[in-house]
Amino acid sequence: MTQTSDPGNPGTPSTPEDTGAGVRTSGAGVRPSGAEVRTSGAGVRTSGAGTRAAAIPDALKRRVPRYSDLAPLMQFKKPEFSRAAKLRRASTIWDLRDLAKRRTPQAPFDYTDGAAEAEITLRRARQAFLDIEFRPGILRDVSRIDLGTEILGKPSRLPVGIAPTGFTRMMQSEGEYAGSQAAAAAGIPYTLSTMGTASIEDVAAAAPEGRNWFQLYLWTDRDRSLELIERAARAGNDTLLVTVDTAVAGARLRDVRNGMTIPPALTLKTVLDASYRPAWWFNFLTHEPLAFASLSRYAGTVADLINSMFDPTLTFADLDWLRETWKGNLVVKGIQTVEDARRVVDHGADGVVLSNHGGRQLDRAPIPFHLLPGVSAALKADHSDAAVILDTGIMSGADIIAALALGADFTLIGRAYLYGLMAGGRAGVDRAVEILETDMLRTMALLGVSRISELTPDHVRVLPR
């Protein structure tokens, strides 16, 4: 049998008759080089030699668009510039941070956003959550996700609460009232700081249905500490968080460079800054003057206040005194080693908060997320039921789920909710909690778990660096 070559591909032999392609050669077995190419009315291309090519689908033929085709695509919306619309468009905590930065003067924003010295600790804390790999399970029924948990003897609708933050009304005039009310609406705990700008009693009145905790700095003046403890108990706070990582103030260089004072001073720089944020200054100047509601009025820098008020002589004996004095849940905040976690539990603590103060005290401090597995394992080995709570670095619901998987019983957010507060007051805090809840629901479903209790260390792998 004589073989011929395809002119378009000389290296490919062909037979005199290729029935599979429907191509017939001439008597000489060679396709004429000058074969005419024709197109039928149906859009099928054929050659003069009878070769049949692929038809052009109707969907790929060009035509003039009809209005009925364009109408569904033309959904022009009226531009929305309201605060509520901007909050709705925020999809992440980082989006809220961007809004907060635009709305808040530099000094208050930097007080929230910044950390100590070179801010290495804060960057590492956030990086720790990025350096993980989730390990999902498949073919699980995740049609219903339950984010509820129990912390320190009471239920919480979400595995996250609001951490204590000082000077909160400086960030936005609604301050602690917005935080406590948003927490109550979300069914999660709210923690008021000793250095808050709303009193214990006022916060309790603003969120009567909420679960309120109180954070305590032990002063050199024990009588004043005792007074605060008694006020917290009378106001219905069921948990006392004592912070132990502020023997002296950290070097918060952004505050130093901004000349940060409480209340903010009206200098030429702040006046110029205010011209870009008139709403913040209007709210600040037309509401009750900023003051430490649990303290007497104080004028000076934050560092001076901390250094003059806090007690660098604190020991475990003081923790024993607190345990005898406070009858509710006692939690020690600022734990940064496994040994100290064990020791405070031995001295009567009902829980520990693994925290380096948001990176605002000792730069290059241990990262709570890295510390978490060791502390959890150690307390379980001691047959302790003390709660393990984690803060620092949390910026998404996925961060929270990762912490729970590696052994945390609960988490706290500080900056994440303050970004929402600065972005939009109470509505901004609500949005921050909503973003975190949405993140958690999605992460749980994609991991293949429907309840917090199903999370295990097998769901997370810490990637080597």
Short mmCIF file of C-alpha atoms in Angstrom, two decimals:
data_model
loop_
_atom_site.label_atom_id
_atom_site.label_comp_id
_atom_site.label_asym_id
_atom_site.label_seq_id
_atom_site.Cartn_x
_atom_site.Cartn_y
_atom_site.Cartn_z
CA MET A 1 0.00 0.00 0.00
CA THR A 2 1.33 3.42 -0.96
CA GLN A 3 1.64 5.98 1.89
CA THR A 4 1.51 9.75 1.45
CA SER A 5 2.40 12.63 3.78
CA ASP A 6 0.11 15.35 5.06
CA PRO A 7 1.37 18.64 3.53
CA GLY A 8 0.76 20.42 6.84
CA ASN A 9 2.85 17.81 8.71
CA PRO A 10 5.26 16.11 6.30
CA GLY A 11 6.53 13.74 8.95
CA THR A 12 3.14 12.10 9.40
CA PRO A 13 2.29 9.33 6.94
CA SER A 14 -1.27 8.69 5.84
CA THR A 15 -3.03 5.88 4.03
CA PRO A 16 -4.79 6.27 0.70
CA GLU A 17 -8.16 6.27 2.50
CA ASP A 18 -8.64 7.57 6.06
CA THR A 19 -12.18 6.56 6.85
CA GLY A 20 -11.95 7.75 10.46
CA ALA A 21 -11.45 11.36 9.38
CA GLY A 22 -13.68 11.04 6.38
CA VAL A 23 -10.88 12.21 4.01
CA ARG A 24 -10.40 10.68 0.60
CA THR A 25 -7.27 11.27 -1.47
CA SER A 26 -7.09 11.69 -5.20
CA GLY A 27 -6.15 8.85 -7.45
CA ALA A 28 -2.50 9.80 -7.16
CA GLY A 29 -2.77 9.74 -3.36
CA VAL A 30 -1.73 13.40 -3.08
CA ARG A 31 -3.98 16.23 -1.87
CA PRO A 32 -3.85 19.13 -4.33
CA SER A 33 -1.84 21.99 -2.89
CA GLY A 34 -4.15 24.58 -4.31
CA ALA A 35 -7.32 23.10 -2.85
CA GLU A 36 -10.04 25.71 -2.36
CA VAL A 37 -11.46 26.13 1.17
CA ARG A 38 -15.21 26.62 1.35
CA THR A 39 -17.58 27.39 4.20
CA SER A 40 -21.10 26.03 4.21
CA GLY A 41 -24.09 28.04 5.36
CA ALA A 42 -24.11 26.10 8.61
CA GLY A 43 -20.69 27.43 9.53
CA VAL A 44 -18.81 24.23 8.67
CA ARG A 45 -15.49 24.71 6.94
CA THR A 46 -14.69 22.26 4.13
CA SER A 47 -11.77 22.08 1.71
CA GLY A 48 -11.89 21.56 -1.99
CA ALA A 49 -10.57 18.06 -1.37
CA GLY A 50 -13.55 17.34 0.91
CA THR A 51 -11.77 17.76 4.30
CA ARG A 52 -14.31 18.56 7.03
CA ALA A 53 -13.30 20.93 9.95
CA ALA A 54 -15.02 21.64 13.28
CA ALA A 55 -18.23 23.68 13.27
CA ILE A 56 -18.27 27.10 15.01
CA PRO A 57 -20.71 26.93 17.95
CA ASP A 58 -23.49 29.49 17.85
CA ALA A 59 -22.31 30.90 21.21
CA LEU A 60 -18.99 31.94 19.61
CA LYS A 61 -20.47 33.75 16.63
CA ARG A 62 -20.27 37.52 16.98
CA ARG A 63 -23.50 39.49 17.01
CA VAL A 64 -24.85 42.85 18.07
CA PRO A 65 -25.92 42.62 21.76
CA ARG A 66 -29.61 43.04 22.51
CA TYR A 67 -30.86 45.27 25.33
CA SER A 68 -32.58 42.28 26.96
CA ASP A 69 -29.14 40.65 27.26
CA LEU A 70 -27.52 43.76 28.73
CA ALA A 71 -30.25 44.73 31.18
CA PRO A 72 -29.47 42.06 33.83
CA LEU A 73 -25.81 43.15 33.78
CA MET A 74 -26.51 46.84 34.35
CA GLN A 75 -27.01 46.94 38.11
CA PHE A 76 -25.63 50.36 38.93
CA LYS A 77 -26.01 51.14 42.63
CA LYS A 78 -26.15 54.51 44.24
CA PRO A 79 -22.78 55.20 45.91
CA GLU A 80 -22.91 54.85 49.70
CA PHE A 81 -20.52 56.83 51.84
CA SER A 82 -22.13 56.41 55.25
CA ARG A 83 -20.26 54.88 58.17
CA ALA A 84 -22.69 51.95 58.19
CA ALA A 85 -21.99 51.22 54.51
CA LYS A 86 -18.24 51.34 55.05
CA LEU A 87 -18.54 48.93 57.97
CA ARG A 88 -20.62 46.53 55.87
CA ARG A 89 -17.93 46.54 53.21
CA ALA A 90 -15.23 45.63 55.74
CA SER A 91 -14.53 41.93 55.31
CA THR A 92 -11.55 41.54 57.65
CA ILE A 93 -10.15 43.05 60.83
CA TRP A 94 -7.46 44.59 58.64
CA ASP A 95 -10.20 46.43 56.72
CA LEU A 96 -11.47 47.82 60.02
CA ARG A 97 -7.93 48.87 60.87
CA ASP A 98 -7.74 50.85 57.62
CA LEU A 99 -11.01 52.62 58.47
CA ALA A 100 -9.80 53.27 62.01
CA LYS A 101 -6.59 54.86 60.82
CA ARG A 102 -8.48 57.27 58.58
CA ARG A 103 -10.89 58.31 61.33
CA THR A 104 -8.57 58.55 64.35
CA PRO A 105 -5.80 61.05 65.14
CA GLN A 106 -2.30 59.67 65.02
CA ALA A 107 -1.56 59.62 68.75
CA PRO A 108 -4.62 57.58 69.84
CA PHE A 109 -4.32 55.30 66.81
CA ASP A 110 -0.63 54.64 67.45
CA TYR A 111 -1.33 54.00 71.13
CA THR A 112 -3.62 51.16 70.04
CA ASP A 113 -1.67 49.94 67.04
CA GLY A 114 1.85 50.16 68.45
CA ALA A 115 3.98 48.02 70.72
CA ALA A 116 7.26 48.25 72.64
CA GLU A 117 10.63 49.25 71.22
CA ALA A 118 11.10 47.82 67.69
CA GLU A 119 7.72 46.02 67.91
CA ILE A 120 9.39 42.69 67.18
CA THR A 121 7.17 40.79 69.61
CA LEU A 122 3.94 41.96 67.99
CA ARG A 123 5.14 41.06 64.50
CA ARG A 124 6.25 37.62 65.67
CA ALA A 125 2.94 37.02 67.45
CA ARG A 126 1.00 37.72 64.27
CA GLN A 127 3.45 35.75 62.15
CA ALA A 128 3.00 32.74 64.45
CA PHE A 129 -0.61 32.41 63.30
CA LEU A 130 0.46 32.68 59.68
CA ASP A 131 3.06 29.94 60.07
CA ILE A 132 0.52 27.15 60.42
CA GLU A 133 -1.08 24.65 58.11
CA PHE A 134 -4.64 23.50 58.72
CA ARG A 135 -5.30 19.80 58.20
CA PRO A 136 -8.96 19.39 57.22
CA GLY A 137 -11.09 16.29 57.44
CA ILE A 138 -13.52 15.52 54.61
CA LEU A 139 -16.94 13.90 54.28
CA ARG A 140 -18.14 15.17 57.65
CA ASP A 141 -21.59 16.60 58.25
CA VAL A 142 -20.93 20.29 58.91
CA SER A 143 -24.38 21.57 58.04
CA ARG A 144 -24.64 22.99 61.57
CA ILE A 145 -21.68 24.55 63.39
CA ASP A 146 -21.80 25.24 67.13
CA LEU A 147 -19.22 27.77 68.35
CA GLY A 148 -20.49 27.74 71.91
CA THR A 149 -18.20 26.84 74.79
CA GLU A 150 -17.91 27.12 78.56
CA ILE A 151 -15.34 29.28 80.28
CA LEU A 152 -14.82 29.61 84.03
CA GLY A 153 -18.10 27.97 84.88
CA LYS A 154 -20.43 29.82 82.51
CA PRO A 155 -21.38 29.49 78.83
CA SER A 156 -20.09 31.77 76.10
CA ARG A 157 -21.74 31.84 72.68
CA LEU A 158 -18.33 32.25 71.04
CA PRO A 159 -14.86 31.08 72.17
CA VAL A 160 -13.59 34.67 72.39
CA GLY A 161 -14.04 37.57 74.78
CA ILE A 162 -12.98 41.21 74.90
CA ALA A 163 -9.67 41.86 76.64
CA PRO A 164 -9.04 44.75 79.04
CA THR A 165 -7.83 47.91 77.33
CA GLY A 166 -6.96 51.20 78.98
CA PHE A 167 -8.02 54.71 77.93
CA THR A 168 -10.69 53.24 75.64
CA ARG A 169 -12.79 56.40 75.29
CA MET A 170 -9.68 58.10 73.93
CA MET A 171 -9.83 55.81 70.88
CA GLN A 172 -13.50 56.64 70.30
CA SER A 173 -15.95 58.45 72.55
CA GLU A 174 -18.25 55.44 73.09
CA GLY A 175 -15.32 53.51 74.55
CA GLU A 176 -16.04 50.91 77.19
CA TYR A 177 -19.80 51.36 76.79
CA ALA A 178 -19.63 50.22 73.17
CA GLY A 179 -17.36 47.29 74.03
CA SER A 180 -19.45 46.00 76.92
CA GLN A 181 -22.75 46.36 75.07
CA ALA A 182 -21.42 44.65 71.95
CA ALA A 183 -20.06 41.81 74.08
CA ALA A 184 -23.40 41.41 75.86
CA ALA A 185 -25.24 41.33 72.52
CA ALA A 186 -22.81 38.67 71.22
CA GLY A 187 -23.09 36.57 74.40
CA ILE A 188 -19.38 36.81 75.27
CA PRO A 189 -17.46 38.20 78.29
CA TYR A 190 -16.21 41.78 78.49
CA THR A 191 -13.23 42.77 80.63
CA LEU A 192 -12.94 46.29 82.07
CA SER A 193 -9.43 47.59 82.75
CA THR A 194 -8.29 49.27 85.96
CA MET A 195 -7.19 52.05 83.60
CA GLY A 196 -10.54 52.22 81.85
CA THR A 197 -12.32 55.48 81.12
CA ALA A 198 -15.71 54.23 82.34
CA SER A 199 -16.34 53.18 85.92
CA ILE A 200 -17.08 49.67 87.10
CA GLU A 201 -20.59 50.71 88.05
CA ASP A 202 -21.33 52.55 84.80
CA VAL A 203 -20.21 49.62 82.66
CA ALA A 204 -22.39 47.25 84.68
CA ALA A 205 -25.35 49.61 84.22
CA ALA A 206 -24.69 49.99 80.48
CA ALA A 207 -24.67 46.20 79.91
CA PRO A 208 -26.80 44.73 82.71
CA GLU A 209 -27.34 41.45 80.83
CA GLY A 210 -23.68 41.03 79.97
CA ARG A 211 -21.00 38.96 81.64
CA ASN A 212 -18.49 41.44 83.02
CA TRP A 213 -14.97 40.68 84.22
CA PHE A 214 -12.59 43.14 85.90
CA GLN A 215 -8.86 43.45 85.30
CA LEU A 216 -6.74 44.52 88.25
CA TYR A 217 -3.29 46.07 88.53
CA LEU A 218 -2.11 45.61 92.08
CA TRP A 219 -0.94 48.94 93.46
CA THR A 220 1.56 49.64 96.18
CA ASP A 221 -1.46 51.02 98.04
CA ARG A 222 -3.26 47.79 98.95
CA ASP A 223 -6.23 49.63 100.43
CA ARG A 224 -7.01 51.17 97.04
CA SER A 225 -6.64 47.75 95.39
CA LEU A 226 -9.04 46.29 97.93
CA GLU A 227 -11.54 49.07 97.25
CA LEU A 228 -11.55 48.24 93.55
CA ILE A 229 -11.96 44.52 94.25
CA GLU A 230 -14.96 45.18 96.45
CA ARG A 231 -16.55 47.50 93.88
CA ALA A 232 -16.08 44.88 91.17
CA ALA A 233 -17.78 42.24 93.32
CA ARG A 234 -20.71 44.52 94.16
CA ALA A 235 -21.20 45.35 90.46
CA GLY A 236 -21.59 41.65 89.62
CA ASN A 237 -18.19 40.88 88.06
CA ASP A 238 -17.64 37.14 88.44
CA THR A 239 -14.00 37.00 87.31
CA LEU A 240 -10.92 38.98 88.33
CA LEU A 241 -7.97 39.13 85.93
CA VAL A 242 -4.82 40.23 87.72
CA THR A 243 -2.12 41.46 85.34
CA VAL A 244 1.43 40.55 86.37
CA ASP A 245 3.65 41.67 83.49
CA THR A 246 3.84 45.41 84.23
CA ALA A 247 6.44 45.78 86.97
CA VAL A 248 7.58 48.82 84.96
CA ALA A 249 6.34 50.37 81.72
CA GLY A 250 7.51 49.05 78.39
CA ALA A 251 9.28 51.43 76.00
CA ARG A 252 6.37 52.32 73.72
CA LEU A 253 8.29 54.52 71.33
CA ARG A 254 5.36 55.58 69.18
CA ASP A 255 3.80 57.19 72.26
CA VAL A 256 7.06 58.91 73.14
CA ARG A 257 7.45 60.31 69.62
CA ASN A 258 3.82 61.43 69.53
CA GLY A 259 4.11 63.10 72.93
CA MET A 260 1.20 60.93 74.04
CA THR A 261 -0.53 62.23 77.18
CA ILE A 262 -3.78 61.49 78.96
CA PRO A 263 -5.86 63.39 77.96
CA PRO A 264 -4.39 64.27 74.54
CA ALA A 265 -2.83 67.74 74.56
CA LEU A 266 -3.85 70.37 72.03
CA THR A 267 -0.53 71.20 70.41
CA LEU A 268 0.05 72.62 66.93
CA LYS A 269 0.68 69.08 65.70
CA THR A 270 -2.57 67.69 67.16
CA VAL A 271 -4.56 70.64 65.81
CA LEU A 272 -3.21 70.00 62.30
CA ASP A 273 -3.91 66.28 62.70
CA ALA A 274 -7.43 67.09 63.86
CA SER A 275 -8.17 68.98 60.67
CA TYR A 276 -8.24 65.64 58.87
CA ARG A 277 -10.39 63.94 61.53
CA PRO A 278 -13.00 66.51 62.59
CA ALA A 279 -15.57 63.92 63.70
CA TRP A 280 -13.17 62.42 66.27
CA TRP A 281 -12.40 65.83 67.78
CA PHE A 282 -16.04 66.87 67.76
CA ASN A 283 -16.96 63.74 69.71
CA PHE A 284 -14.00 64.15 72.03
CA LEU A 285 -14.73 67.78 72.88
CA THR A 286 -18.52 67.41 73.26
CA HIS A 287 -18.55 64.44 75.64
CA GLU A 288 -17.54 64.09 79.27
CA PRO A 289 -13.82 64.85 79.73
CA LEU A 290 -11.54 61.85 79.50
CA ALA A 291 -10.39 60.47 82.86
CA PHE A 292 -9.48 57.21 84.54
CA ALA A 293 -12.86 56.32 85.96
CA SER A 294 -11.47 53.90 88.53
CA LEU A 295 -8.66 56.27 89.55
CA SER A 296 -8.26 59.88 90.50
CA ARG A 297 -7.51 62.29 87.66
CA TYR A 298 -3.99 62.10 86.38
CA ALA A 299 -2.04 64.33 83.98
CA GLY A 300 1.15 63.01 82.43
CA THR A 301 2.47 60.36 80.09
CA VAL A 302 1.27 56.79 80.15
CA ALA A 303 4.72 55.53 81.12
CA ASP A 304 4.93 57.97 84.03
CA LEU A 305 1.56 56.81 85.30
CA ILE A 306 2.50 53.14 85.14
CA ASN A 307 5.85 53.70 86.80
CA SER A 308 4.31 55.76 89.61
CA MET A 309 1.33 53.52 90.29
CA PHE A 310 2.31 49.89 89.72
CA ASP A 311 4.23 47.83 92.21
CA PRO A 312 7.56 46.27 91.15
CA THR A 313 7.77 44.33 94.43
CA LEU A 314 4.89 41.94 93.67
CA THR A 315 5.50 38.29 94.58
CA PHE A 316 3.51 35.07 94.80
CA ALA A 317 2.60 36.10 98.37
CA ASP A 318 0.50 38.90 96.87
CA LEU A 319 -1.26 36.35 94.70
CA ASP A 320 -2.06 34.38 97.86
CA TRP A 321 -3.54 37.56 99.37
CA LEU A 322 -5.71 38.07 96.30
CA ARG A 323 -6.91 34.47 96.40
CA GLU A 324 -8.04 34.95 99.99
CA THR A 325 -9.66 38.30 99.25
CA TRP A 326 -11.48 37.59 95.98
CA LYS A 327 -14.20 34.93 96.12
CA GLY A 328 -14.92 34.67 92.41
CA ASN A 329 -12.81 33.27 89.56
CA LEU A 330 -9.19 34.39 89.76
CA VAL A 331 -7.21 34.47 86.51
CA VAL A 332 -3.57 35.53 86.16
CA LYS A 333 -2.81 37.47 82.97
CA GLY A 334 0.71 37.80 81.60
CA ILE A 335 1.97 34.21 81.85
CA GLN A 336 4.99 33.66 79.59
CA THR A 337 6.56 30.40 80.77
CA VAL A 338 5.30 26.89 81.50
CA GLU A 339 6.80 27.03 84.99
CA ASP A 340 4.92 30.22 85.90
CA ALA A 341 1.66 28.77 84.60
CA ARG A 342 2.06 25.84 86.93
CA ARG A 343 3.07 28.01 89.89
CA VAL A 344 0.12 30.41 89.72
CA VAL A 345 -2.29 27.48 89.50
CA ASP A 346 -0.61 25.99 92.57
CA HIS A 347 -1.26 29.32 94.31
CA GLY A 348 -4.97 29.13 93.62
CA ALA A 349 -5.52 30.62 90.14
CA ASP A 350 -8.56 29.29 88.31
CA GLY A 351 -7.03 30.14 84.96
CA VAL A 352 -4.11 31.71 83.14
CA VAL A 353 -3.92 34.12 80.24
CA LEU A 354 -0.93 33.42 78.04
CA SER A 355 -0.06 36.97 77.06
CA ASN A 356 2.90 39.26 76.51
CA HIS A 357 0.67 42.34 76.87
CA GLY A 358 0.20 42.56 73.13
CA GLY A 359 3.93 43.08 72.68
CA ARG A 360 3.69 46.34 74.63
CA GLN A 361 6.02 45.48 77.51
CA LEU A 362 9.13 43.36 76.86
CA ASP A 363 10.17 43.27 73.23
CA ARG A 364 11.33 39.81 72.05
CA ALA A 365 9.12 38.24 74.71
CA PRO A 366 7.81 34.67 74.29
CA ILE A 367 4.96 34.28 71.81
CA PRO A 368 1.78 32.99 73.51
CA PHE A 369 0.77 30.85 70.53
CA HIS A 370 4.14 29.07 70.65
CA LEU A 371 3.81 28.63 74.41
CA LEU A 372 0.31 27.21 74.22
CA PRO A 373 0.94 23.48 73.59
CA GLY A 374 3.48 23.25 76.40
CA VAL A 375 1.28 24.98 78.97
CA SER A 376 -1.78 22.95 78.00
CA ALA A 377 0.16 19.68 78.27
CA ALA A 378 1.75 20.64 81.59
CA LEU A 379 -1.52 21.56 83.27
CA LYS A 380 -3.19 18.39 82.01
CA ALA A 381 -0.27 16.38 83.35
CA ASP A 382 -0.90 18.02 86.73
CA HIS A 383 -4.57 16.98 86.46
CA SER A 384 -5.54 20.64 86.63
CA ASP A 385 -8.80 21.97 85.26
CA ALA A 386 -7.49 25.55 85.18
CA ALA A 387 -8.60 27.47 82.10
CA VAL A 388 -5.97 28.26 79.48
CA ILE A 389 -6.78 31.55 77.75
CA LEU A 390 -4.72 33.13 74.98
CA ASP A 391 -4.34 36.65 73.65
CA THR A 392 -1.86 38.65 71.51
CA GLY A 393 -1.74 38.60 67.73
CA ILE A 394 -5.29 37.45 66.95
CA MET A 395 -6.57 39.13 63.79
CA SER A 396 -9.00 36.56 62.36
CA GLY A 397 -11.40 33.82 63.32
CA ALA A 398 -8.99 31.30 61.82
CA ASP A 399 -6.40 32.44 64.40
CA ILE A 400 -8.90 31.68 67.16
CA ILE A 401 -9.67 28.21 65.78
CA ALA A 402 -5.95 27.43 65.52
CA ALA A 403 -5.44 28.44 69.17
CA LEU A 404 -8.33 26.25 70.33
CA ALA A 405 -7.00 23.30 68.35
CA LEU A 406 -3.59 23.60 70.03
CA GLY A 407 -5.00 23.59 73.54
CA ALA A 408 -6.56 26.94 74.43
CA ASP A 409 -9.91 26.89 76.20
CA PHE A 410 -10.68 30.48 75.27
CA THR A 411 -9.22 33.57 73.62
CA LEU A 412 -9.28 37.34 74.14
CA ILE A 413 -9.08 40.15 71.59
CA GLY A 414 -7.78 43.66 72.25
CA ARG A 415 -6.61 45.49 69.14
CA ALA A 416 -9.05 43.59 66.90
CA TYR A 417 -12.06 45.04 68.69
CA LEU A 418 -10.46 48.48 69.16
CA TYR A 419 -10.00 48.78 65.39
CA GLY A 420 -13.74 48.25 65.09
CA LEU A 421 -14.41 50.79 67.84
CA MET A 422 -12.30 53.44 66.12
CA ALA A 423 -13.85 52.61 62.76
CA GLY A 424 -17.43 52.99 63.88
CA GLY A 425 -18.17 53.03 67.62
CA ARG A 426 -20.57 50.37 68.87
CA ALA A 427 -21.49 49.38 65.31
CA GLY A 428 -17.80 48.89 64.56
CA VAL A 429 -17.33 46.59 67.53
CA ASP A 430 -20.38 44.60 66.45
CA ARG A 431 -18.85 44.31 62.99
CA ALA A 432 -15.50 43.12 64.39
CA VAL A 433 -17.22 40.35 66.35
CA GLU A 434 -19.34 39.46 63.31
CA ILE A 435 -16.24 39.19 61.09
CA LEU A 436 -14.52 36.89 63.60
CA GLU A 437 -17.64 34.73 63.96
CA THR A 438 -17.99 34.36 60.19
CA ASP A 439 -14.31 33.43 59.94
CA MET A 440 -14.70 30.81 62.67
CA LEU A 441 -17.80 29.24 61.13
CA ARG A 442 -16.14 28.94 57.74
CA THR A 443 -12.88 27.58 59.15
CA MET A 444 -14.67 24.98 61.27
CA ALA A 445 -16.76 23.80 58.31
CA LEU A 446 -13.74 23.50 56.04
CA LEU A 447 -11.85 21.60 58.76
CA GLY A 448 -14.73 19.15 58.97
CA VAL A 449 -15.67 19.84 62.61
CA SER A 450 -18.99 21.03 63.94
CA ARG A 451 -18.19 21.66 67.61
CA ILE A 452 -15.29 23.25 69.50
CA SER A 453 -14.77 20.03 71.45
CA GLU A 454 -13.91 18.22 68.19
CA LEU A 455 -10.82 20.37 67.56
CA THR A 456 -7.52 18.64 68.30
CA PRO A 457 -3.81 19.34 67.64
CA ASP A 458 -4.13 17.04 64.62
CA HIS A 459 -6.02 19.85 62.86
CA VAL A 460 -3.03 22.19 62.91
CA ARG A 461 0.59 21.79 61.90
CA VAL A 462 3.11 24.48 62.75
CA LEU A 463 5.29 24.98 59.68
CA PRO A 464 9.06 25.13 60.16
CA ARG A 465 10.76 28.45 59.41
#
